[in-house]
CSV table of N, CA and C in Angstrom, one decimal:
chain,number,residue,atom,x,y,z
L,1,MET,N,0.8,-1.2,0.0
L,1,MET,CA,0.0,0.0,0.0
L,1,MET,C,0.9,1.2,0.0
L,2,ALA,N,0.6,2.2,-0.8
L,2,ALA,CA,1.3,3.4,-0.9
L,2,ALA,C,0.9,4.4,0.1
L,3,SER,N,1.8,5.3,0.5
L,3,SER,CA,1.4,6.3,1.4
L,3,SER,C,2.2,7.6,1.0
L,4,LEU,N,1.7,8.7,1.5
L,4,LEU,CA,2.3,10.0,1.1
L,4,LEU,C,2.2,11.0,2.2
L,5,ASN,N,3.3,11.6,2.6
L,5,ASN,CA,3.3,12.7,3.6
L,5,ASN,C,4.0,13.9,2.9
L,6,ARG,N,3.1,14.8,2.3
L,6,ARG,CA,3.6,15.9,1.6
L,6,ARG,C,2.8,17.1,1.9
L,7,VAL,N,3.5,18.3,2.1
L,7,VAL,CA,2.8,19.5,2.5
L,7,VAL,C,3.3,20.6,1.6
L,8,GLN,N,2.4,21.5,1.1
L,8,GLN,CA,2.8,22.6,0.3
L,8,GLN,C,2.1,23.8,0.9
L,9,LEU,N,2.9,24.9,1.2
L,9,LEU,CA,2.3,26.0,1.9
L,9,LEU,C,2.8,27.3,1.2
L,10,ILE,N,2.0,28.3,1.1
L,10,ILE,CA,2.4,29.6,0.7
L,10,ILE,C,1.9,30.6,1.8
L,11,GLY,N,2.8,31.3,2.4
L,11,GLY,CA,2.5,32.2,3.5
L,11,GLY,C,3.6,33.2,3.8
L,12,ASN,N,3.4,33.9,4.9
L,12,ASN,CA,4.4,34.9,5.3
L,12,ASN,C,5.1,34.5,6.6
L,13,LEU,N,6.4,34.8,6.7
L,13,LEU,CA,7.1,34.4,7.9
L,13,LEU,C,6.6,35.2,9.1
L,14,GLY,N,6.4,34.5,10.2
L,14,GLY,CA,6.0,35.2,11.4
L,14,GLY,C,7.1,35.7,12.2
L,15,ARG,N,8.3,35.2,11.9
L,15,ARG,CA,9.5,35.6,12.6
L,15,ARG,C,10.7,35.3,11.8
L,16,ASP,N,11.9,36.0,12.1
L,16,ASP,CA,13.1,35.7,11.4
L,16,ASP,C,13.5,34.2,11.7
L,17,PRO,N,14.2,33.6,10.8
L,17,PRO,CA,14.7,32.2,11.1
L,17,PRO,C,15.7,32.3,12.2
L,18,GLU,N,15.7,31.2,13.0
L,18,GLU,CA,16.6,31.1,14.1
L,18,GLU,C,17.6,30.0,13.8
L,19,LEU,N,18.8,30.4,13.4
L,19,LEU,CA,19.8,29.4,13.0
L,19,LEU,C,20.5,28.8,14.2
L,20,ARG,N,20.6,27.5,14.2
L,20,ARG,CA,21.3,26.7,15.3
L,20,ARG,C,22.1,25.6,14.7
L,21,TYR,N,22.9,24.9,15.5
L,21,TYR,CA,23.7,23.8,15.0
L,21,TYR,C,23.6,22.6,15.9
L,22,THR,N,23.5,21.4,15.4
L,22,THR,CA,23.5,20.2,16.2
L,22,THR,C,24.9,20.0,16.8
L,23,LYS,N,25.0,19.0,17.7
L,23,LYS,CA,26.3,18.7,18.3
L,23,LYS,C,27.3,18.4,17.3
L,24,THR,N,26.9,17.8,16.1
L,24,THR,CA,27.9,17.5,15.1
L,24,THR,C,28.0,18.6,14.0
L,25,GLN,N,27.6,19.8,14.4
L,25,GLN,CA,27.7,21.0,13.6
L,25,GLN,C,26.9,21.0,12.3
L,26,VAL,N,25.8,20.4,12.3
L,26,VAL,CA,24.9,20.4,11.1
L,26,VAL,C,23.9,21.6,11.4
L,27,PRO,N,23.9,22.6,10.5
L,27,PRO,CA,23.0,23.7,10.7
L,27,PRO,C,21.5,23.4,10.5
L,28,TYR,N,20.7,24.0,11.3
L,28,TYR,CA,19.3,24.0,11.0
L,28,TYR,C,18.7,25.3,11.5
L,29,ALA,N,17.5,25.6,10.8
L,29,ALA,CA,16.9,26.9,11.1
L,29,ALA,C,15.4,26.6,11.4
L,30,LYS,N,14.8,27.3,12.4
L,30,LYS,CA,13.4,27.2,12.7
L,30,LYS,C,12.8,28.6,12.5
L,31,PHE,N,11.5,28.5,12.0
L,31,PHE,CA,10.8,29.8,11.9
L,31,PHE,C,9.3,29.4,11.7
L,32,SER,N,8.4,30.4,11.9
L,32,SER,CA,7.0,30.2,11.7
L,32,SER,C,6.5,30.8,10.4
L,33,LEU,N,5.4,30.2,9.9
L,33,LEU,CA,4.8,30.6,8.7
L,33,LEU,C,3.3,30.8,8.9
L,34,ALA,N,2.8,31.9,8.5
L,34,ALA,CA,1.3,32.1,8.6
L,34,ALA,C,0.7,31.9,7.3
L,35,THR,N,-0.4,31.2,7.2
L,35,THR,CA,-1.2,31.0,6.0
L,35,THR,C,-2.6,31.6,6.4
L,36,THR,N,-3.2,32.3,5.5
L,36,THR,CA,-4.5,32.9,5.8
L,36,THR,C,-5.5,32.5,4.7
L,37,GLU,N,-6.6,32.0,5.3
L,37,GLU,CA,-7.8,31.6,4.5
L,37,GLU,C,-8.9,32.6,4.5
L,38,GLU,N,-9.4,33.0,3.4
L,38,GLU,CA,-10.5,34.0,3.4
L,38,GLU,C,-11.7,33.2,2.9
L,39,PHE,N,-12.9,33.5,3.6
L,39,PHE,CA,-14.1,32.9,3.3
L,39,PHE,C,-15.3,33.8,3.7
L,40,THR,N,-16.5,33.4,3.2
L,40,THR,CA,-17.6,34.2,3.6
L,40,THR,C,-18.5,33.4,4.5
L,41,SER,N,-18.9,34.0,5.6
L,41,SER,CA,-19.8,33.3,6.6
L,41,SER,C,-20.9,34.3,7.0
L,42,GLY,N,-22.1,33.9,6.8
L,42,GLY,CA,-23.2,34.7,7.1
L,42,GLY,C,-23.2,36.0,6.4
L,43,GLY,N,-22.7,36.0,5.1
L,43,GLY,CA,-22.7,37.2,4.3
L,43,GLY,C,-21.5,38.1,4.6
L,44,GLU,N,-20.7,37.8,5.6
L,44,GLU,CA,-19.5,38.6,5.9
L,44,GLU,C,-18.2,37.9,5.6
L,45,LYS,N,-17.3,38.7,5.1
L,45,LYS,CA,-16.0,38.1,4.7
L,45,LYS,C,-15.2,37.9,6.0
L,46,GLN,N,-14.6,36.7,6.1
L,46,GLN,CA,-13.9,36.3,7.3
L,46,GLN,C,-12.5,35.9,6.9
L,47,LYS,N,-11.5,36.0,7.8
L,47,LYS,CA,-10.2,35.5,7.6
L,47,LYS,C,-9.8,34.6,8.8
L,48,LYS,N,-9.1,33.6,8.5
L,48,LYS,CA,-8.6,32.6,9.5
L,48,LYS,C,-7.1,32.4,9.2
L,49,THR,N,-6.3,32.7,10.2
L,49,THR,CA,-4.9,32.5,10.0
L,49,THR,C,-4.4,31.3,10.8
L,50,SER,N,-3.7,30.4,10.1
L,50,SER,CA,-3.1,29.3,10.7
L,50,SER,C,-1.6,29.4,10.8
L,51,TRP,N,-1.0,29.0,11.9
L,51,TRP,CA,0.5,29.1,12.1
L,51,TRP,C,1.1,27.7,12.0
L,52,HIS,N,2.3,27.7,11.3
L,52,HIS,CA,3.0,26.4,11.0
L,52,HIS,C,4.4,26.6,11.5
L,53,ASN,N,5.0,25.6,12.2
L,53,ASN,CA,6.4,25.6,12.6
L,53,ASN,C,7.2,24.9,11.5
L,54,LEU,N,8.2,25.6,10.9
L,54,LEU,CA,9.0,25.1,9.8
L,54,LEU,C,10.4,24.9,10.3
L,55,ILE,N,11.1,23.9,9.8
L,55,ILE,CA,12.5,23.6,10.1
L,55,ILE,C,13.2,23.2,8.8
L,56,VAL,N,14.3,23.9,8.5
L,56,VAL,CA,15.1,23.6,7.4
L,56,VAL,C,16.5,23.2,7.8
L,57,TRP,N,17.2,22.3,7.1
L,57,TRP,CA,18.5,21.8,7.5
L,57,TRP,C,19.6,22.1,6.5
L,58,GLY,N,20.8,22.0,7.0
L,58,GLY,CA,22.0,22.1,6.1
L,58,GLY,C,22.2,23.5,5.5
L,59,LYS,N,22.7,23.5,4.3
L,59,LYS,CA,23.0,24.7,3.5
L,59,LYS,C,21.7,25.5,3.4
L,60,GLN,N,20.6,24.9,3.2
L,60,GLN,CA,19.3,25.5,3.1
L,60,GLN,C,19.0,26.4,4.3
L,61,ALA,N,19.4,25.9,5.5
L,61,ALA,CA,19.2,26.6,6.8
L,61,ALA,C,20.0,27.9,6.8
L,62,GLU,N,21.2,27.8,6.3
L,62,GLU,CA,22.1,29.0,6.2
L,62,GLU,C,21.5,30.0,5.2
L,63,ILE,N,21.0,29.5,4.1
L,63,ILE,CA,20.4,30.4,3.1
L,63,ILE,C,19.1,31.1,3.7
L,64,ALA,N,18.3,30.3,4.4
L,64,ALA,CA,17.1,30.9,5.1
L,64,ALA,C,17.5,32.0,6.1
L,65,ASP,N,18.6,31.7,6.9
L,65,ASP,CA,19.0,32.7,7.9
L,65,ASP,C,19.5,34.0,7.2
L,66,LYS,N,20.1,33.8,6.1
L,66,LYS,CA,20.7,35.0,5.4
L,66,LYS,C,19.6,35.8,4.7
L,67,TYR,N,18.6,35.2,4.0
L,67,TYR,CA,17.7,35.9,3.2
L,67,TYR,C,16.3,36.1,3.7
L,68,LEU,N,15.8,35.2,4.5
L,68,LEU,CA,14.4,35.3,5.0
L,68,LEU,C,14.3,36.2,6.2
L,69,ARG,N,13.2,37.0,6.2
L,69,ARG,CA,12.9,37.9,7.3
L,69,ARG,C,11.4,37.9,7.5
L,70,LYS,N,11.1,38.3,8.7
L,70,LYS,CA,9.7,38.3,9.2
L,70,LYS,C,8.9,39.1,8.1
L,71,GLY,N,7.7,38.5,7.8
L,71,GLY,CA,6.8,39.2,6.8
L,71,GLY,C,7.1,38.7,5.4
L,72,LYS,N,8.2,38.1,5.1
L,72,LYS,CA,8.6,37.6,3.7
L,72,LYS,C,7.6,36.5,3.3
L,73,GLN,N,7.1,36.6,2.1
L,73,GLN,CA,6.3,35.5,1.5
L,73,GLN,C,7.1,34.4,0.9
L,74,ILE,N,6.8,33.2,1.2
L,74,ILE,CA,7.5,32.1,0.6
L,74,ILE,C,6.6,30.9,0.2
L,75,PHE,N,7.0,30.1,-0.7
L,75,PHE,CA,6.4,28.8,-0.9
L,75,PHE,C,7.3,27.8,-0.3
L,76,ALA,N,6.7,26.9,0.5
L,76,ALA,CA,7.5,25.8,1.2
L,76,ALA,C,6.9,24.5,0.9
L,77,GLU,N,7.7,23.5,0.7
L,77,GLU,CA,7.3,22.1,0.4
L,77,GLU,C,8.1,21.2,1.3
L,78,GLY,N,7.4,20.3,1.9
L,78,GLY,CA,8.1,19.3,2.8
L,78,GLY,C,7.1,18.3,3.3
L,79,ARG,N,7.4,17.8,4.5
L,79,ARG,CA,6.5,16.8,5.1
L,79,ARG,C,6.2,17.1,6.6
L,80,ILE,N,5.2,16.6,7.1
L,80,ILE,CA,4.8,16.8,8.5
L,80,ILE,C,5.6,15.8,9.4
L,81,GLU,N,6.1,16.4,10.5
L,81,GLU,CA,6.8,15.5,11.5
L,81,GLU,C,6.2,15.8,12.8
L,82,TYR,N,6.0,14.8,13.6
L,82,TYR,CA,5.4,14.9,14.9
L,82,TYR,C,6.5,14.6,15.9
L,83,ARG,N,6.6,15.3,17.0
L,83,ARG,CA,7.6,15.0,18.0
L,83,ARG,C,7.0,15.2,19.4
L,84,GLU,N,7.6,14.6,20.3
L,84,GLU,CA,7.2,14.6,21.7
L,84,GLU,C,8.4,15.0,22.6
L,85,TYR,N,8.2,15.8,23.6
L,85,TYR,CA,9.3,16.3,24.4
L,85,TYR,C,8.8,16.6,25.8
L,86,GLU,N,9.7,16.8,26.7
L,86,GLU,CA,9.4,17.2,28.1
L,86,GLU,C,9.8,18.7,28.3
L,87,ASP,N,8.9,19.5,28.8
L,87,ASP,CA,9.3,20.9,29.1
L,87,ASP,C,10.1,21.0,30.4
L,88,SER,N,10.4,22.2,30.7
L,88,SER,CA,11.3,22.4,31.9
L,88,SER,C,10.6,22.0,33.2
L,89,ASN,N,9.3,21.9,33.2
L,89,ASN,CA,8.5,21.5,34.4
L,89,ASN,C,8.2,20.0,34.4
L,90,GLY,N,8.8,19.2,33.4
L,90,GLY,CA,8.6,17.8,33.3
L,90,GLY,C,7.3,17.4,32.7
L,91,GLN,N,6.6,18.4,32.1
L,91,GLN,CA,5.3,18.1,31.4
L,91,GLN,C,5.6,17.5,30.0
L,92,ARG,N,4.8,16.5,29.6
L,92,ARG,CA,4.9,15.9,28.3
L,92,ARG,C,4.2,16.9,27.3
L,93,LYS,N,4.9,17.2,26.3
L,93,LYS,CA,4.4,18.1,25.2
L,93,LYS,C,4.5,17.5,23.9
L,94,PHE,N,3.6,17.9,23.0
L,94,PHE,CA,3.7,17.4,21.6
L,94,PHE,C,3.8,18.6,20.7
L,95,ALA,N,4.5,18.4,19.5
L,95,ALA,CA,4.6,19.5,18.6
L,95,ALA,C,4.5,18.9,17.2
L,96,THR,N,4.1,19.7,16.3
L,96,THR,CA,4.0,19.4,14.8
L,96,THR,C,4.8,20.4,14.1
L,97,ASP,N,5.7,19.8,13.3
L,97,ASP,CA,6.6,20.7,12.5
L,97,ASP,C,6.5,20.3,11.0
L,98,ILE,N,6.8,21.2,10.1
L,98,ILE,CA,7.0,21.0,8.7
L,98,ILE,C,8.5,20.9,8.4
L,99,ARG,N,8.9,19.7,8.0
L,99,ARG,CA,10.4,19.6,7.6
L,99,ARG,C,10.4,20.0,6.2
L,100,VAL,N,11.0,21.1,5.9
L,100,VAL,CA,11.0,21.7,4.6
L,100,VAL,C,12.1,21.1,3.7
L,101,ASP,N,11.7,20.6,2.6
L,101,ASP,CA,12.6,20.0,1.6
L,101,ASP,C,13.0,21.1,0.5
L,102,LYS,N,12.1,22.0,0.3
L,102,LYS,CA,12.3,23.0,-0.7
L,102,LYS,C,11.5,24.3,-0.3
L,103,PHE,N,12.2,25.4,-0.6
L,103,PHE,CA,11.4,26.7,-0.4
L,103,PHE,C,11.8,27.6,-1.5
L,104,ILE,N,10.8,28.5,-1.9
L,104,ILE,CA,11.0,29.5,-2.9
L,104,ILE,C,10.6,30.8,-2.3
L,105,MET,N,11.5,31.8,-2.4
L,105,MET,CA,11.2,33.1,-2.0
L,105,MET,C,10.4,33.8,-3.0
L,106,LEU,N,9.2,34.3,-2.6
L,106,LEU,CA,8.3,34.9,-3.6
L,106,LEU,C,8.5,36.4,-3.5
L,107,GLY,N,8.0,37.1,-4.5
L,107,GLY,CA,8.1,38.5,-4.6
L,107,GLY,C,9.3,38.9,-5.5
L,108,GLY,N,9.4,40.2,-5.8
L,108,GLY,CA,10.5,40.6,-6.7
L,108,GLY,C,11.6,41.3,-5.9
L,109,PRO,N,12.5,42.0,-6.6
L,109,PRO,CA,13.6,42.7,-6.0
L,109,PRO,C,13.0,43.7,-5.0
L,110,GLY,N,13.7,43.8,-3.8
L,110,GLY,CA,13.2,44.7,-2.8
L,110,GLY,C,12.2,43.9,-1.9
L,111,GLY,N,11.5,42.9,-2.4
L,111,GLY,CA,10.7,42.0,-1.6
L,111,GLY,C,11.5,40.9,-1.2
L,112,GLY,N,12.8,40.8,-1.7
L,112,GLY,CA,13.7,39.7,-1.2
L,112,GLY,C,13.4,38.4,-1.9
L,113,GLY,N,12.8,38.4,-3.0
L,113,GLY,CA,12.5,37.1,-3.6
L,113,GLY,C,13.0,36.9,-5.0
L,114,GLY,N,12.1,37.0,-5.9
L,114,GLY,CA,12.4,36.9,-7.3
L,114,GLY,C,12.3,35.4,-7.8
L,115,GLY,N,11.7,34.6,-6.9
L,115,GLY,CA,11.4,33.2,-7.3
L,115,GLY,C,12.6,32.3,-7.2
L,116,ARG,N,13.6,32.6,-6.4
L,116,ARG,CA,14.8,31.8,-6.2
L,116,ARG,C,14.3,30.5,-5.5
L,117,ASP,N,14.7,29.4,-5.9
L,117,ASP,CA,14.3,28.1,-5.4
L,117,ASP,C,15.4,27.4,-4.7
L,118,PHE,N,15.2,27.0,-3.5
L,118,PHE,CA,16.2,26.3,-2.7
L,118,PHE,C,15.6,24.9,-2.3
L,119,GLN,N,16.4,23.9,-2.7
L,119,GLN,CA,15.9,22.5,-2.6
L,119,GLN,C,16.9,21.6,-2.0
L,120,SER,N,16.4,20.5,-1.3
L,120,SER,CA,17.3,19.5,-0.7
L,120,SER,C,17.9,18.7,-1.8
L,121,GLN,N,19.1,18.4,-1.7
L,121,GLN,CA,19.8,17.4,-2.6
L,121,GLN,C,20.3,16.3,-1.7
L,122,GLU,N,20.0,15.1,-2.0
L,122,GLU,CA,20.5,13.9,-1.2
L,122,GLU,C,21.9,13.7,-1.6
L,123,SER,N,22.7,13.4,-0.7
L,123,SER,CA,24.1,13.1,-1.0
L,123,SER,C,24.4,11.6,-0.6
L,124,GLY,N,25.6,11.2,-1.0
L,124,GLY,CA,26.0,9.8,-0.6
L,124,GLY,C,26.4,9.7,0.9
L,125,SER,N,26.4,10.9,1.6
L,125,SER,CA,26.9,10.9,3.0
L,125,SER,C,25.8,10.4,4.0
L,126,GLY,N,24.6,10.2,3.5
L,126,GLY,CA,23.5,9.8,4.4
L,126,GLY,C,22.8,10.9,5.1
L,127,ARG,N,23.2,12.2,4.8
L,127,ARG,CA,22.4,13.3,5.3
L,127,ARG,C,22.1,14.3,4.2
L,128,ASP,N,21.1,15.1,4.4
L,128,ASP,CA,20.7,16.0,3.4
L,128,ASP,C,21.7,17.1,3.2
L,129,GLU,N,22.0,17.4,1.9
L,129,GLU,CA,22.8,18.6,1.6
L,129,GLU,C,21.8,19.5,0.9
L,130,ARG,N,21.7,20.7,1.4
L,130,ARG,CA,20.7,21.7,0.8
L,130,ARG,C,21.5,22.6,-0.1
L,131,GLN,N,21.0,22.8,-1.3
L,131,GLN,CA,21.7,23.6,-2.3
L,131,GLN,C,20.7,24.4,-3.1
L,132,PRO,N,21.1,25.7,-3.5
L,132,PRO,CA,20.2,26.5,-4.3
L,132,PRO,C,20.1,25.8,-5.7
L,133,MET,N,18.8,25.9,-6.2
L,133,MET,CA,18.6,25.4,-7.5
L,133,MET,C,18.3,26.7,-8.3
L,134,SER,N,18.6,26.6,-9.6
L,134,SER,CA,18.4,27.8,-10.4
L,134,SER,C,17.8,27.3,-11.8
L,135,TYR,N,17.2,28.2,-12.5
L,135,TYR,CA,16.5,27.9,-13.7
L,135,TYR,C,16.9,28.8,-14.8
L,136,GLY,N,16.4,28.4,-16.0
L,136,GLY,CA,16.6,29.3,-17.2
L,136,GLY,C,18.0,29.4,-17.6
L,137,ASP,N,18.5,30.6,-17.7
L,137,ASP,CA,19.9,30.8,-18.1
L,137,ASP,C,20.9,30.6,-17.0
L,138,MET,N,20.5,30.3,-15.8
L,138,MET,CA,21.4,30.1,-14.7
L,138,MET,C,21.9,28.6,-14.7
L,139,ASP,N,23.1,28.4,-14.2
L,139,ASP,CA,23.7,27.1,-14.2
L,139,ASP,C,23.2,26.3,-13.0
L,140,TYR,N,23.0,25.0,-13.2
L,140,TYR,CA,22.7,24.1,-12.1
L,140,TYR,C,23.6,22.8,-12.3
L,141,GLU,N,24.4,22.5,-11.3
L,141,GLU,CA,25.3,21.4,-11.5
L,141,GLU,C,24.8,20.3,-10.6
L,142,VAL,N,24.7,19.1,-11.2
L,142,VAL,CA,24.3,17.9,-10.5
L,142,VAL,C,25.5,17.4,-9.7
L,143,PRO,N,25.3,17.2,-8.4
L,143,PRO,CA,26.4,16.7,-7.6
L,143,PRO,C,26.9,15.3,-8.1
L,144,GLU,N,28.2,15.0,-8.0
L,144,GLU,CA,28.7,13.8,-8.5
L,144,GLU,C,28.0,12.6,-7.9
L,145,SER,N,27.6,12.7,-6.6
L,145,SER,CA,27.0,11.6,-5.9
L,145,SER,C,25.6,11.2,-6.5
L,146,ASP,N,25.0,12.1,-7.2
L,146,ASP,CA,23.7,11.9,-7.8
L,146,ASP,C,23.8,11.3,-9.2
L,147,SER,N,25.1,11.2,-9.8
L,147,SER,CA,25.2,10.6,-11.1
L,147,SER,C,25.1,9.1,-11.1
L,148,PHE,N,24.6,8.6,-12.2
L,148,PHE,CA,24.5,7.1,-12.3
L,148,PHE,C,24.6,6.7,-13.7
L,149,ASN,N,24.7,5.4,-14.0
L,149,ASN,CA,24.7,5.0,-15.4
L,149,ASN,C,23.6,4.0,-15.5
L,150,ASP,N,23.4,3.5,-16.7
L,150,ASP,CA,22.3,2.6,-17.0
L,150,ASP,C,22.4,1.3,-16.2
L,151,ASP,N,23.5,0.9,-15.8
L,151,ASP,CA,23.7,-0.3,-15.0
L,151,ASP,C,23.1,-0.2,-13.6
L,152,ASP,N,22.9,1.0,-13.1
L,152,ASP,CA,22.3,1.3,-11.8
L,152,ASP,C,20.8,1.2,-11.8
L,153,ILE,N,20.2,1.1,-12.9
L,153,ILE,CA,18.7,1.0,-13.0
L,153,ILE,C,18.3,-0.4,-12.8
L,154,PRO,N,17.4,-0.7,-11.8
L,154,PRO,CA,17.1,-2.1,-11.4
L,154,PRO,C,16.1,-2.8,-12.4
L,155,PHE,N,15.7,-2.2,-13.5
L,155,PHE,CA,14.8,-2.9,-14.4
L,155,PHE,C,15.3,-2.9,-15.8
């Protein structure tokens, strides 16, 4: 049976990314994203804002820290992750995060975007390497670890 855990969001950052490092010096950044739904109820226009906790890893985290700021609109794609932890009072807490595989800064110059796409690239090291992707007349190099030949295809 197939399954899928995929999330796509377009919204505005609720705070600047907070860049941190794991004990093994892998960078990660956390920030919040607000999405707003507009609808009509009882003849009146309503707005409902939902908040999402996002986390990005590796080079992508460093890029987020450098370019993303509160209020900036982005497209983010990733998967839902659930975690459980104990707070400082020993209370059991639950959290839902979006582990971002790819984000695109929306808006034009001055808005800090221009449609630049940042996406996860899997490497042979067993951890995510996050690299900027580019389109059109811009160069994109495929990492050597992603190259394969016809003998690698299992069918």
